[in-house]
Short mmCIF file of C-alpha atoms in Angstrom, two decimals:
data_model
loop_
_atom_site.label_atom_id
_atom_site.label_comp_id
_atom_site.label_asym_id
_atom_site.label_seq_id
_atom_site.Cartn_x
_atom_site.Cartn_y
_atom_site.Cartn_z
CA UNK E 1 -180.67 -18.77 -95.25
CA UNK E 2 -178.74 -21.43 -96.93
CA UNK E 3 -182.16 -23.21 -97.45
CA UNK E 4 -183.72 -20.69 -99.44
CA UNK E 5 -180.55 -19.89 -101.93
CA UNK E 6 -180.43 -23.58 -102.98
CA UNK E 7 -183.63 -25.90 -104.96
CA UNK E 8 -184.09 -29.26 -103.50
CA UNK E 9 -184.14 -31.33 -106.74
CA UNK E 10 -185.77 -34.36 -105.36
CA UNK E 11 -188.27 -32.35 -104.19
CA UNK E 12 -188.93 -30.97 -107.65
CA UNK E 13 -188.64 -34.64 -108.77
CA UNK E 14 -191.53 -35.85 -106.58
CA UNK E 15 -193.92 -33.04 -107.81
CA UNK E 16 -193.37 -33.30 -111.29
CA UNK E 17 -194.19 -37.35 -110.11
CA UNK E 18 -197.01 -36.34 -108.50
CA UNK E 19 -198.23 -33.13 -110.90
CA UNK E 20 -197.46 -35.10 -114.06
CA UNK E 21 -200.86 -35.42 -115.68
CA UNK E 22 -201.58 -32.11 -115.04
CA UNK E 23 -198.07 -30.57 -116.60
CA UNK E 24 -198.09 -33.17 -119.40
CA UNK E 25 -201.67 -31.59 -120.03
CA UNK E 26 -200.58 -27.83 -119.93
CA UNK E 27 -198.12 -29.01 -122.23
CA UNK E 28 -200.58 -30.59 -125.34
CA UNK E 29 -203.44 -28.41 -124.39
CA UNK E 30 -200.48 -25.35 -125.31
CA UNK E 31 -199.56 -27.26 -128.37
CA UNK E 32 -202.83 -28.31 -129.75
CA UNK E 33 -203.91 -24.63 -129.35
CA UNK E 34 -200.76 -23.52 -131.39
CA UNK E 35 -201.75 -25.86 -133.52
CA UNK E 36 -205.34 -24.91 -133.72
CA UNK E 37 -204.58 -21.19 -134.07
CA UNK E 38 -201.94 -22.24 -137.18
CA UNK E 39 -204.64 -23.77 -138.75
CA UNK E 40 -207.30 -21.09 -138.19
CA UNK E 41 -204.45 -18.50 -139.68
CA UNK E 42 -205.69 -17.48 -143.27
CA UNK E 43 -202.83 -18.14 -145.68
CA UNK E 44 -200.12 -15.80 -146.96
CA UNK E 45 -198.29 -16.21 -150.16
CA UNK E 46 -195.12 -14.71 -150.78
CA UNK E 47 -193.72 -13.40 -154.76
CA UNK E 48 -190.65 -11.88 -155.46
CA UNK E 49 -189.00 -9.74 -158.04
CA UNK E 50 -185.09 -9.29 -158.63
CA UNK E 51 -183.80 -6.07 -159.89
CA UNK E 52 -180.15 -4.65 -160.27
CA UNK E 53 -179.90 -1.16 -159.35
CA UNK E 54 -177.59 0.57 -162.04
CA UNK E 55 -175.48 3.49 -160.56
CA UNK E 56 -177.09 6.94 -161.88
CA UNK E 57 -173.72 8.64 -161.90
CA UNK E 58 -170.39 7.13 -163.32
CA UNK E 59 -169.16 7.94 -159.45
CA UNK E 60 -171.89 6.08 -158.10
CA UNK E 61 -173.47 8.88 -156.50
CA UNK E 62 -177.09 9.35 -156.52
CA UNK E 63 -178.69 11.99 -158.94
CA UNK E 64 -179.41 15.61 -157.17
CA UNK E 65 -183.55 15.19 -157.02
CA UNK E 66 -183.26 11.91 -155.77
CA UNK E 67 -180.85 13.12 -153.01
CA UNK E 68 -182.94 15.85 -152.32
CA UNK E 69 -186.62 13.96 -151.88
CA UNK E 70 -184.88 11.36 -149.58
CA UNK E 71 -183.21 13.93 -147.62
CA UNK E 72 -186.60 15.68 -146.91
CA UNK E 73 -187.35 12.24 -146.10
CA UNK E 74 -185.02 12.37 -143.02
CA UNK E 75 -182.71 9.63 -144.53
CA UNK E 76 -179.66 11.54 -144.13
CA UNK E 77 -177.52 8.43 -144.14
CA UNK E 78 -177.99 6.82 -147.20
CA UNK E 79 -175.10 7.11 -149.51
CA UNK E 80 -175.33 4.70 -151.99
CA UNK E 81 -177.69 3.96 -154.78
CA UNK E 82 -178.89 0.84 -153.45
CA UNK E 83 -180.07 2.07 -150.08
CA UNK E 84 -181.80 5.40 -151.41
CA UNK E 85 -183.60 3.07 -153.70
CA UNK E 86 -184.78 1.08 -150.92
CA UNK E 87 -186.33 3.88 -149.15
CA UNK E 88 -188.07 5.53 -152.21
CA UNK E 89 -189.70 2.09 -152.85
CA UNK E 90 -191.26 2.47 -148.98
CA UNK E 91 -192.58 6.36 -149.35
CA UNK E 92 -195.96 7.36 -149.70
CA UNK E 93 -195.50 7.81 -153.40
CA UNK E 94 -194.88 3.95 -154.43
CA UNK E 95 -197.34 2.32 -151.82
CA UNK E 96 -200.27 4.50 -151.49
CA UNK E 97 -201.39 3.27 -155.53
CA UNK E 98 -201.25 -0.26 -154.02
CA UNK E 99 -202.89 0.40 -150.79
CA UNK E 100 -205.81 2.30 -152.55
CA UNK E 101 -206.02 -0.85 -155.06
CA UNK E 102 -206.27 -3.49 -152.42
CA UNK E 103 -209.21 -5.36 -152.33
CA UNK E 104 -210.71 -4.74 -148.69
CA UNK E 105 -212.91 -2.43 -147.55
CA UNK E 106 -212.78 1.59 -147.24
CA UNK E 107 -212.62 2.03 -144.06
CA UNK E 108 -209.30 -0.46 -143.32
CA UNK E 109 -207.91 0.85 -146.25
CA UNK E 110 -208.01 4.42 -144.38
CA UNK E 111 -206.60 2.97 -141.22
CA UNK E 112 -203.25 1.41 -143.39
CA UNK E 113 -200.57 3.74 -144.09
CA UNK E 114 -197.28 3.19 -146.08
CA UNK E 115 -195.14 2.73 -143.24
CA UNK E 116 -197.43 0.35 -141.92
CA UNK E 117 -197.95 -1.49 -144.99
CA UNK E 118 -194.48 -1.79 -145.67
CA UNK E 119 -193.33 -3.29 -142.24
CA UNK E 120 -196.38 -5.52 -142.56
CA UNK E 121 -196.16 -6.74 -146.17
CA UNK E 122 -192.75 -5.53 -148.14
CA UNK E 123 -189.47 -7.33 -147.65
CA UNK E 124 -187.15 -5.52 -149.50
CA UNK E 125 -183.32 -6.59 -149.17
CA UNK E 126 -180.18 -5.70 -150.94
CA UNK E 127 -177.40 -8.46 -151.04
CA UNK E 128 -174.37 -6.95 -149.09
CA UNK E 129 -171.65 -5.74 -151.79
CA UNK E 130 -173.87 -6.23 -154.85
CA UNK E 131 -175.95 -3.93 -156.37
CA UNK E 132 -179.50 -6.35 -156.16
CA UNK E 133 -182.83 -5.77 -154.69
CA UNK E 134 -184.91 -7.98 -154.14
CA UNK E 135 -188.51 -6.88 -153.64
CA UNK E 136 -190.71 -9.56 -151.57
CA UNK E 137 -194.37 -8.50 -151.45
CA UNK E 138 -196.69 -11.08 -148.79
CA UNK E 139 -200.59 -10.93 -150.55
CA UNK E 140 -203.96 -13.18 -149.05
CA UNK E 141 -203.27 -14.81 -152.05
CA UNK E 142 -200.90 -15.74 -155.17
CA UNK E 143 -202.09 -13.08 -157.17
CA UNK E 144 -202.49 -10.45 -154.58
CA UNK E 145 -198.86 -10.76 -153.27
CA UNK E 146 -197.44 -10.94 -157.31
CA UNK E 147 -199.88 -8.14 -158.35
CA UNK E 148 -198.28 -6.19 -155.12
CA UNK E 149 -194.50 -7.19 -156.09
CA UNK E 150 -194.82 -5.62 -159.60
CA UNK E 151 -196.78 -2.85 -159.10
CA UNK E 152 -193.97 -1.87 -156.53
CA UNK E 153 -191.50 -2.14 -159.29
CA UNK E 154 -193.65 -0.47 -161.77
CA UNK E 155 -194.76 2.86 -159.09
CA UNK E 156 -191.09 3.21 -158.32
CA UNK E 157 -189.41 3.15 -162.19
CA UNK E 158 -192.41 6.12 -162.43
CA UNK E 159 -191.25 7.85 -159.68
CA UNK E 160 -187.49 7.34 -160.44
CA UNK E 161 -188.73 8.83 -163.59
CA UNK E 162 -190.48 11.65 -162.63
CA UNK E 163 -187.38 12.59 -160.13
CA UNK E 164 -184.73 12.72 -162.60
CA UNK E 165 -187.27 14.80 -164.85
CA UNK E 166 -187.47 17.38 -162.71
CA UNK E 167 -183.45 17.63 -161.85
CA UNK E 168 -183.33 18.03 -165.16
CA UNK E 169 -186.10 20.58 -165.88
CA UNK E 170 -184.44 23.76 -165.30
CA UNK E 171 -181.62 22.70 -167.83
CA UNK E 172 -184.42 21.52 -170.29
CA UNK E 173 -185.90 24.66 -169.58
CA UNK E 174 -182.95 26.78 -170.22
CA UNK E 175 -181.81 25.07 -173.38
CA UNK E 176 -185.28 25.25 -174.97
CA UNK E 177 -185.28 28.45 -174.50
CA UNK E 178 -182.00 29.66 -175.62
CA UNK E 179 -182.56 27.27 -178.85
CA UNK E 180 -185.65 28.70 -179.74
CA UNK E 181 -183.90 32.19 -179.68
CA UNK E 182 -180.61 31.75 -181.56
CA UNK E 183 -182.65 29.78 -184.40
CA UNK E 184 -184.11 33.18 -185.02
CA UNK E 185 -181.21 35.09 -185.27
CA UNK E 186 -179.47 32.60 -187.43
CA UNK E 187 -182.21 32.49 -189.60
CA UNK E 188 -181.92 36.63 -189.71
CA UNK E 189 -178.36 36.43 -190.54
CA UNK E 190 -178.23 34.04 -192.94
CA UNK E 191 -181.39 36.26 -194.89
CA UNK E 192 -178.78 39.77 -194.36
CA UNK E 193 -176.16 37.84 -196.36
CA UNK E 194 -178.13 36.18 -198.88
CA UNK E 195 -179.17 39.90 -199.37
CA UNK E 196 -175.95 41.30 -199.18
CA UNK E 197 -174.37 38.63 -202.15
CA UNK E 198 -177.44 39.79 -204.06
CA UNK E 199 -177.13 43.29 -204.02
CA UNK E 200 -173.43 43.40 -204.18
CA UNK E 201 -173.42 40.71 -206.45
CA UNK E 202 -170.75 38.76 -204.56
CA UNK E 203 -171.01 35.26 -203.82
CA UNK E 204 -167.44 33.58 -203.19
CA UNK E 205 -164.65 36.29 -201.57
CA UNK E 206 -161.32 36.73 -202.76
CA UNK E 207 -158.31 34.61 -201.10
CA UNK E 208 -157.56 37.18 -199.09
CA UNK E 209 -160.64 37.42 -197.20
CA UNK E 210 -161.24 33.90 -197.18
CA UNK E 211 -158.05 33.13 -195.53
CA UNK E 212 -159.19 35.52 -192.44
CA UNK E 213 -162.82 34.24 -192.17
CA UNK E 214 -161.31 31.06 -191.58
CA UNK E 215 -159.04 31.89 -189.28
CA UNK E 216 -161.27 34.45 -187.46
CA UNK E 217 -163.86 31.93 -187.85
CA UNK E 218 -162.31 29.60 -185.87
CA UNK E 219 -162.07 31.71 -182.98
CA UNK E 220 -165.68 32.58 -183.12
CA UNK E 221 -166.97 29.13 -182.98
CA UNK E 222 -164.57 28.45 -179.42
CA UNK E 223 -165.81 31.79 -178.28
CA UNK E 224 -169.10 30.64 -178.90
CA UNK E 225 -168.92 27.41 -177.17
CA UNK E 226 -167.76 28.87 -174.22
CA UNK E 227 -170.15 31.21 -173.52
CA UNK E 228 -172.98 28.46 -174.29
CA UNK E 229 -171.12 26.60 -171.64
CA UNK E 230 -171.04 29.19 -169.28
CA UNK E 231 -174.26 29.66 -169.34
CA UNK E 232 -174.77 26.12 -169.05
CA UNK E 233 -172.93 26.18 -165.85
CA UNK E 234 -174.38 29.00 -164.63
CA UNK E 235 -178.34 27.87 -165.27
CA UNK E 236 -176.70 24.31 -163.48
CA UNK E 237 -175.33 26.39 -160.40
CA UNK E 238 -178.73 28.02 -159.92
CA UNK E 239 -180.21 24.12 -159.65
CA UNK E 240 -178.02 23.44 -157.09
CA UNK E 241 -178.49 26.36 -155.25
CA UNK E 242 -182.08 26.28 -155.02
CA UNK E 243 -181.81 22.14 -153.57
CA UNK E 244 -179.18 23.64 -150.84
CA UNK E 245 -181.74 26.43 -150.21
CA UNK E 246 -184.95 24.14 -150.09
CA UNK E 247 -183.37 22.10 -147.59
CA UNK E 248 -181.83 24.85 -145.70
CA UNK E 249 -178.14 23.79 -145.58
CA UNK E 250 -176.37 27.01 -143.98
CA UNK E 251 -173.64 27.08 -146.87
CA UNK E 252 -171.73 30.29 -145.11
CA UNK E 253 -170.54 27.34 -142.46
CA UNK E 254 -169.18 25.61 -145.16
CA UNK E 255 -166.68 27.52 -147.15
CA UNK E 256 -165.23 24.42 -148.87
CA UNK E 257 -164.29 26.94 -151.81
CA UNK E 258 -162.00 28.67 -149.39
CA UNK E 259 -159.71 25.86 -149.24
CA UNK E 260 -156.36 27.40 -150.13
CA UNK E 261 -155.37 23.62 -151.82
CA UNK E 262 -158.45 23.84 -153.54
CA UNK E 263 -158.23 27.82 -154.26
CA UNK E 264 -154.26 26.86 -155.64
CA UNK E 265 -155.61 24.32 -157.79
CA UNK E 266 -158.12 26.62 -159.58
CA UNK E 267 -155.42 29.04 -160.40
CA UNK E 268 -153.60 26.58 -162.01
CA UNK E 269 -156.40 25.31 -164.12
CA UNK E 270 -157.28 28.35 -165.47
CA UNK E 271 -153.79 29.26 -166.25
CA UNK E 272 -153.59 25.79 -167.81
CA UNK E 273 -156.63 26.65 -169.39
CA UNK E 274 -155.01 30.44 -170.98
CA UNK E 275 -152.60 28.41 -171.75
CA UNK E 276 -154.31 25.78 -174.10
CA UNK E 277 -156.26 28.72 -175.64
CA UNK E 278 -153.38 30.22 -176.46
CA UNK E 279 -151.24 27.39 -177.58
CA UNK E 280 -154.46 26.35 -180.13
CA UNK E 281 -154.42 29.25 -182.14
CA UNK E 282 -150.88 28.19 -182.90
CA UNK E 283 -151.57 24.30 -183.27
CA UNK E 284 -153.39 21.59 -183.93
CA UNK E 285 -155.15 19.94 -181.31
CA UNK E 286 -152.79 16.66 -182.22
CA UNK E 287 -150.07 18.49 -181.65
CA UNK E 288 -147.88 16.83 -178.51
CA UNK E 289 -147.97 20.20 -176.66
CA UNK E 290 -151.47 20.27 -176.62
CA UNK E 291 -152.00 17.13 -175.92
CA UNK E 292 -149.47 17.52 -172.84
CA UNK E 293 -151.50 20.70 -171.78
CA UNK E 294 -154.81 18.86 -172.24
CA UNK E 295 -153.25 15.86 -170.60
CA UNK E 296 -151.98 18.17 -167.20
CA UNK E 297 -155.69 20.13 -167.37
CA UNK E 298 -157.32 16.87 -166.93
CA UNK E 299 -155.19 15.52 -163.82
CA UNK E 300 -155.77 18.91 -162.17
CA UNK E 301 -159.04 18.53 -162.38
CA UNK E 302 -159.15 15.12 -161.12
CA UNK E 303 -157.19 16.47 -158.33
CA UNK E 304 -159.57 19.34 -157.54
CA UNK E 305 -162.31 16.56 -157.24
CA UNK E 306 -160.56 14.34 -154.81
CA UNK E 307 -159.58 17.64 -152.87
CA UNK E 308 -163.11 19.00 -152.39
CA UNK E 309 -164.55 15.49 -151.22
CA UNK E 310 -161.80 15.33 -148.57
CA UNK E 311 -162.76 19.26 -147.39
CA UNK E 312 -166.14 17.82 -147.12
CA UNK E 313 -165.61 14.88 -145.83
CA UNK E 314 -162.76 16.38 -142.64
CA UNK E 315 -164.00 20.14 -142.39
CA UNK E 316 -168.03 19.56 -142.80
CA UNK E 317 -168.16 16.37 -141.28
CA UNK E 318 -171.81 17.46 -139.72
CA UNK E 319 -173.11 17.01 -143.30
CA UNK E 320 -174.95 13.81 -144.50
CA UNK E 321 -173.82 12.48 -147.56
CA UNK E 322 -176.44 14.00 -150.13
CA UNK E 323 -175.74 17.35 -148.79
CA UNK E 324 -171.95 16.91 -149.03
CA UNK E 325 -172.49 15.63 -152.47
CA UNK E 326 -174.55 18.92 -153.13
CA UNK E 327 -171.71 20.99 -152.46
CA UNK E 328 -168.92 19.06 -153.90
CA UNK E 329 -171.17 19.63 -157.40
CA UNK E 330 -171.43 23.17 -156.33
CA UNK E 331 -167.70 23.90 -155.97
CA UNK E 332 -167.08 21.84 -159.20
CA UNK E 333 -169.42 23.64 -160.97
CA UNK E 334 -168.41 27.20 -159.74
CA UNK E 335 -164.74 25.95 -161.35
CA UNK E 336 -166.04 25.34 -164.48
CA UNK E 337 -167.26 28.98 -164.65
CA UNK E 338 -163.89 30.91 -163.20
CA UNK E 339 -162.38 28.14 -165.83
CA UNK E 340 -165.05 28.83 -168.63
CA UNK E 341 -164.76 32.56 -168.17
CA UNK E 342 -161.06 33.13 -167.90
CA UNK E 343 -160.59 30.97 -171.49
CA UNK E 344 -163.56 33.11 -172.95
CA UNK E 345 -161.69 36.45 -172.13
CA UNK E 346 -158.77 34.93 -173.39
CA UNK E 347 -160.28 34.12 -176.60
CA UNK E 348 -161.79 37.20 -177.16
CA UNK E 349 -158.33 38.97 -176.43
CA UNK E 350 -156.90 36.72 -178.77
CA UNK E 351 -159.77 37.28 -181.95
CA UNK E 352 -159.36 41.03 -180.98
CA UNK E 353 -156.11 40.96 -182.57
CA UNK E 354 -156.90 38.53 -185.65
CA UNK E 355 -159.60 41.42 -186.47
CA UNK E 356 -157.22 43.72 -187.17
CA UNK E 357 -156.48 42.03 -190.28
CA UNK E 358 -159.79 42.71 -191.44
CA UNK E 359 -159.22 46.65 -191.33
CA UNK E 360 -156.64 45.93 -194.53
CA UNK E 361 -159.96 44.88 -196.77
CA UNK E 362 -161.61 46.49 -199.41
CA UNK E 363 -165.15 47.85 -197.52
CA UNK E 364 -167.46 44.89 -199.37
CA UNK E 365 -165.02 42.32 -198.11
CA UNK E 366 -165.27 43.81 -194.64
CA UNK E 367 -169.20 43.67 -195.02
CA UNK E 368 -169.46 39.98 -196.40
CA UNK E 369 -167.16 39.12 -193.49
CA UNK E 370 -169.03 40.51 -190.67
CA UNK E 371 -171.80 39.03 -192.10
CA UNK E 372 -170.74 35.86 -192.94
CA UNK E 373 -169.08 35.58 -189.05
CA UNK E 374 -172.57 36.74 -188.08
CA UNK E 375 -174.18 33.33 -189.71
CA UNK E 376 -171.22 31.03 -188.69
CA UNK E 377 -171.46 32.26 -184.91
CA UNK E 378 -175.32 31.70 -184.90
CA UNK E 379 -174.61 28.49 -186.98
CA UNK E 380 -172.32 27.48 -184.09
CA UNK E 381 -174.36 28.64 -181.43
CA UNK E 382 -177.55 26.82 -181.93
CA UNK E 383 -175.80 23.55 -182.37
CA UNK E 384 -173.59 23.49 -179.74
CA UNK E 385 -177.34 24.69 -177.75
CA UNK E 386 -179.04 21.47 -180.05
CA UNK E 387 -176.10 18.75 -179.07
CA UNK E 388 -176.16 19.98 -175.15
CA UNK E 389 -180.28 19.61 -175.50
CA UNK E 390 -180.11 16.44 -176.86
CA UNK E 391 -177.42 15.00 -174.47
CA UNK E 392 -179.58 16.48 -171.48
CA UNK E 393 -182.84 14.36 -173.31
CA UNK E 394 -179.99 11.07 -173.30
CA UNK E 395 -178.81 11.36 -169.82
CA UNK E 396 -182.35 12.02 -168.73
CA UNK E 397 -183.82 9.08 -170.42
CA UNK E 398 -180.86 6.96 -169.09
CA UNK E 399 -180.91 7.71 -165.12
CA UNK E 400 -185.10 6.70 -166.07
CA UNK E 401 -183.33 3.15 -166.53
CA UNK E 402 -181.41 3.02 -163.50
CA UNK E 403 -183.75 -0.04 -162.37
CA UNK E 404 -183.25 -3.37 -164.38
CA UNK E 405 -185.54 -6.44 -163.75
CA UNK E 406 -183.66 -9.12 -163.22
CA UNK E 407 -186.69 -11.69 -162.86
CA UNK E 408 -189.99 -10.70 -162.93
CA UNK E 409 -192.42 -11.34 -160.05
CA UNK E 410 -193.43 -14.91 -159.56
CA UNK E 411 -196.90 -16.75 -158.71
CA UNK E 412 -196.15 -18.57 -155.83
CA UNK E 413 -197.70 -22.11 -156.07
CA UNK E 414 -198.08 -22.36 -151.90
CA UNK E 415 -198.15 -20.51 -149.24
CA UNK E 416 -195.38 -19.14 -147.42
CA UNK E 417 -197.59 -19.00 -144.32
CA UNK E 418 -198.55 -19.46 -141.47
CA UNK E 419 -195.80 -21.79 -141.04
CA UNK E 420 -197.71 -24.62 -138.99
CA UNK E 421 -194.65 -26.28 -137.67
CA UNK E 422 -193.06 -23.65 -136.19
CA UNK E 423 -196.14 -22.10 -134.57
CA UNK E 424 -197.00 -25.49 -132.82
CA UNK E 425 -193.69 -26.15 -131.55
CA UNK E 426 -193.74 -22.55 -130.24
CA UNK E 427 -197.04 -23.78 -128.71
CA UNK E 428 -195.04 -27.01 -127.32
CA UNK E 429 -192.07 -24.45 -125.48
CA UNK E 430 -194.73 -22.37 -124.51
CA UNK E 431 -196.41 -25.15 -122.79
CA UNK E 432 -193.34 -26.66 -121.14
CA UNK E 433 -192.49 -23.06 -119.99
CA UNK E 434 -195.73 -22.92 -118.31
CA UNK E 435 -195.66 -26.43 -116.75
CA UNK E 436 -192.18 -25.36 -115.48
CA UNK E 437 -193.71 -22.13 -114.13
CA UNK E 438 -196.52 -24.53 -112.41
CA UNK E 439 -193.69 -26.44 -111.05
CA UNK E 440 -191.93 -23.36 -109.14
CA UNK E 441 -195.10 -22.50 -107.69
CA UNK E 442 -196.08 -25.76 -106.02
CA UNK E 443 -192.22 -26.15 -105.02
CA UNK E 444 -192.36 -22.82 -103.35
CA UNK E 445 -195.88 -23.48 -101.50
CA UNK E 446 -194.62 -26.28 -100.25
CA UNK E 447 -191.31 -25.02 -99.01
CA UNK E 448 -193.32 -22.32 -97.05
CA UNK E 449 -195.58 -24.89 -95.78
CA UNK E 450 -192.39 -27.18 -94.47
CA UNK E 451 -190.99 -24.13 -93.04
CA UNK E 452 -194.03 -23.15 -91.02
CA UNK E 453 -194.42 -26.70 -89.81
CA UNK E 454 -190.83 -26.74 -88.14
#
C-alpha cells in the first residue's frame, strides 16, 4: 500500500536515462511545431485611438436616451459615463458599418456578428479613475486595423449624436411649436395697437398710466415665464414618463415622492417660493432679503436632490442605476411644477390686485393698456420660448461632444502578432509536459510489471 502512495525517484531517473532521446525529441518536435505554426500565423497589426469621455451631465450622470438604449441593452449596471460608452461602442449600431466594410467575402461576413467581432478584434479599456478610453482595433493589416480604430470612433460620435437628438426631440418639438404660435399672436397684438394709436390718435400715455403699465407690466412678464416653464416641465415630465413606460419600470412600487422628508421639503420650497414672489413686488432682486430667500430656495433644493437619491438608493434598491436616475429626474421635475405652479397662482393673485388701479383710468387709457400688456406679454412670451429653444439647440449640440480624441488612430509600423516567442516556448512547456506525461506512463508499466513478477 505504502508502495503505491510513494514515486521511486531513481526509478524515474533511470527511465528518463534510458527514454532520453525519445523525450528530448517530444520536446523539439513540440517546439519546432510551435514554431512552425507561429510562422504559418498570418500577421495582425494592432492601432489605437485615445479619447476622453466628457461627463454629459454636470452630475456625471449619463443623458436619459443613452440610459435608456443601454438599459434595453441589458446593461443594468453601468453607472458611469465611461462604462455606458464602452458598451455603445460594442452594439450592433457601431460595428455592423465596419463588419459590412471589411474586405472578405459575403458569406463570412454573414457568419460575424458584433459580439463576435468585438471579442475577436476590439480592445477597448478605460484607465481605472480617469475618464480615458482607449479603443484598440486588431486588422490583417496596418491599414485595416487603423481604418477599423477610427471608424469605431467616428460610428459611435454618430450614434452618441443621434441619441441625445432624440432625448431631446420632444422638447424641440414642443418649443417649435409653441414659438411658431405666440409669434402670431404677437404679431396680432402689436397690429391692434398700432391701430388703436391711429384711430385714437394716441401714441405716448399720460404718467398716470404709464406708471401702472410698468408696474403691471412687470408682473406679466414673471407670470409669463412661469407658465412657459411649466409647460416646459410638463412636456419634460411626459419624456420621462414615456422612457419609464418603454422599459416597463412598475413606478406604483416606487413611491419615492411619498417620502414624508421629501414631501416636507416641497412644502417648504414652495412657501419659499410665495414667499420670494411676494417679497419681489416689494424689492429689488439685490435687495439682501431676496437674496437671503433666493439663497435658502437654493439649499432646499439641493437638499431635495440629495434626499431623493438616498430614497432611491435605500427604499428601491432593486433598481439599476439608469432607472433610479429616471426617477430621481422624475421627482425633481414633478417639484418644479408644484413649485412653478404655486408661484404662478401667486403672481396672478398678486397682478389681480395691481389691476385694480387700472379701473381709476379714463376708458382710452384702459384700452391702450390692455393692449399694450397684450404686446408686452406676447413680446415676453416668445422670447423666453426663443432663449429656452436655443439653450435646448446648445445643450444638444454639446452632449454631441461628449467624446474628445485625444490621439488619433495610429499606423502601426509591425505587427503586434502572432507573437513568435511566446507561441514556441508554449510549444517548448507543451513538449516537456508531454515528455513528463511519457515518463508516468513507462514508470507505471513498469511498476505493474515488478509487482506481477514478485
Amino acid at each position: 500500500m505504502d508502495g503505491q502512495d510513494t514515486i521511486d525517484l531513481k526509478a524515474i531517473k533511470e527511465i528518463v536515462i534510458k527514454y532520453k532521446k525519445k523525450l528530448i525529441t517530444i520536446v523539439v518536435s513540440c517546439t519546432l511545431l510551435a514554431m512552425s505554426i507561429a510562422f504559418m500565423l498570418p500577421k495582425s497589426y494592432e492601432s489605437a485611438t485615445l479619447l476622453r469621455a466628457k461627463s454629459p451631465k454636470q452630475n456625471g450622470g449619463i443623458s436619459i436616451q443613452a440610459a435608456s438604449a443601454l438599459a434595453m441593452l441589458g446593461a443594468g449596471s453601468i453607472s458611469t459615463p465611461t462604462q455606458a460608452y464602452i458598451e455603445l461602442m460594442k452594439s450592433r449600431s457601431v460595428l455592423e458599418p465596419i463588419i459590412a466594410g471589411l474586405d472578405l467575402p459575403d458569406e463570412k461576413k454573414v457568419k460575424m456578428d458584433a459580439e463576435g467581432f468585438a471579442k475577436s478584434s476590439l480592445k477597448i479599456q478605460n484607465t481605472k479613475n480617469t475618464d480615458l478610453i482607449e479603443v484598440t482595433a486588431i486588422g490583417r493589416t496596418p491599414e485595416e486595423a487603423q481604418a477599423i480604430s477610427k471608424d469605431v470612433v467616428i460610428n459611435f460620435q454618430r450614434l452618441l449624436t443621434k441619441l441625445n437628438q432624440s432625448e431631446q426631440s420632444l422638447m424641440i418639438q414642443f418649443l417649435n411649436t409653441r414659438i411658431i404660435e405666440t409669434k402670431k399672436d404677437m404679431e396680432q397684438a402689436e397690429q391692434n395697437l398700432e391701430k388703436f394709436r391711429q384711430q385714437e390718435k394716441i401714441y405716448i400715455p399720460d404718467e398716470q398710466a404709464k406708471a401702472i403699465i410698468q408696474k403691471v407690466v412687470e408682473f406679466d412678464k414673471k407670470i409669463a415665464e412661469l407658465q412657459v416653464q411649466n409647460d416646459t416641465n410638463q412636456a419634460k415630465l411626459q419624456g420621462v414618463n414615456a422612457q419609464l413606460n418603454k422599459q416597463n419600470v412598475a413606478i406604483s412600487r416606487y413611491n419615492i415622492a411619498d417620502n414624508p422628508g421629501i414631501q416636507e421639503i416641497r412644502s417648504n420650497i414652495i412657501q419659499k417660493q410665495m414667499s420670494l414672489i411676494e417679497m419681489q413686488q416689494r424689492y429689488t432682486d439685490k435687495h439682501p432679503n431676496v437674496v437671503l430667500l433666493q439663497s435658502e430656495l437654493n439649499e432646499l433644493n439641493a437638499k431635495l436632490s440629495q434626499e431623493v437619491k438616498n430614497s432611491i438608493q435605500s427604499g428601491a434598491n432593486t433598481l439599476n442605476p439608469i432607472h433610479g436616475g429616471l426617477l430621481k429626474e422624475k421627482v425633481e421635475t414633478e417639484t418644479e411644477l408644484l413649485v412653478g405652479q404655486a408661484a404662478f397662482d401667486t403672481a396672478k393673485r398678486l397682478q389681480a390686485e395691481n389691476e385694480k388701479e387700472i379701473s381709476k383710468l379714463s376708458a382710452g387709457s384702459i384700452t391702450y393698456i390692455g393692449l399694450e400688456r397684450q404686446v408686452r406679454i406676447t413680446q415676453e412670451v416668445y422670447g423666453v420660448l426663443v432663449k429656452n429653444y436655443e439653450q435646448t439647440r446648445i445643450q444638444e449640440a454639446m452632449e454631441s461632444m461628449d467624446i474628445q480624441i485625444v490621439d488619433e488612430a495610429d499606423l502601426p509600423k509591425r505587427p503586434s502578432g502572432p507573437r513568435k516567442l511566446l507561441i514556441t516556448a508554449i510549444g517548448g512547456v507543451l513538449g516537456v509536459m508531454l515528455s513528463f506525461m511519457y515518463v508516468m506512463v513507462l514508470y507505471n508499466r513498469e511498476s505493474k510489471r515488478n509487482g506481477m513478477i514478485m
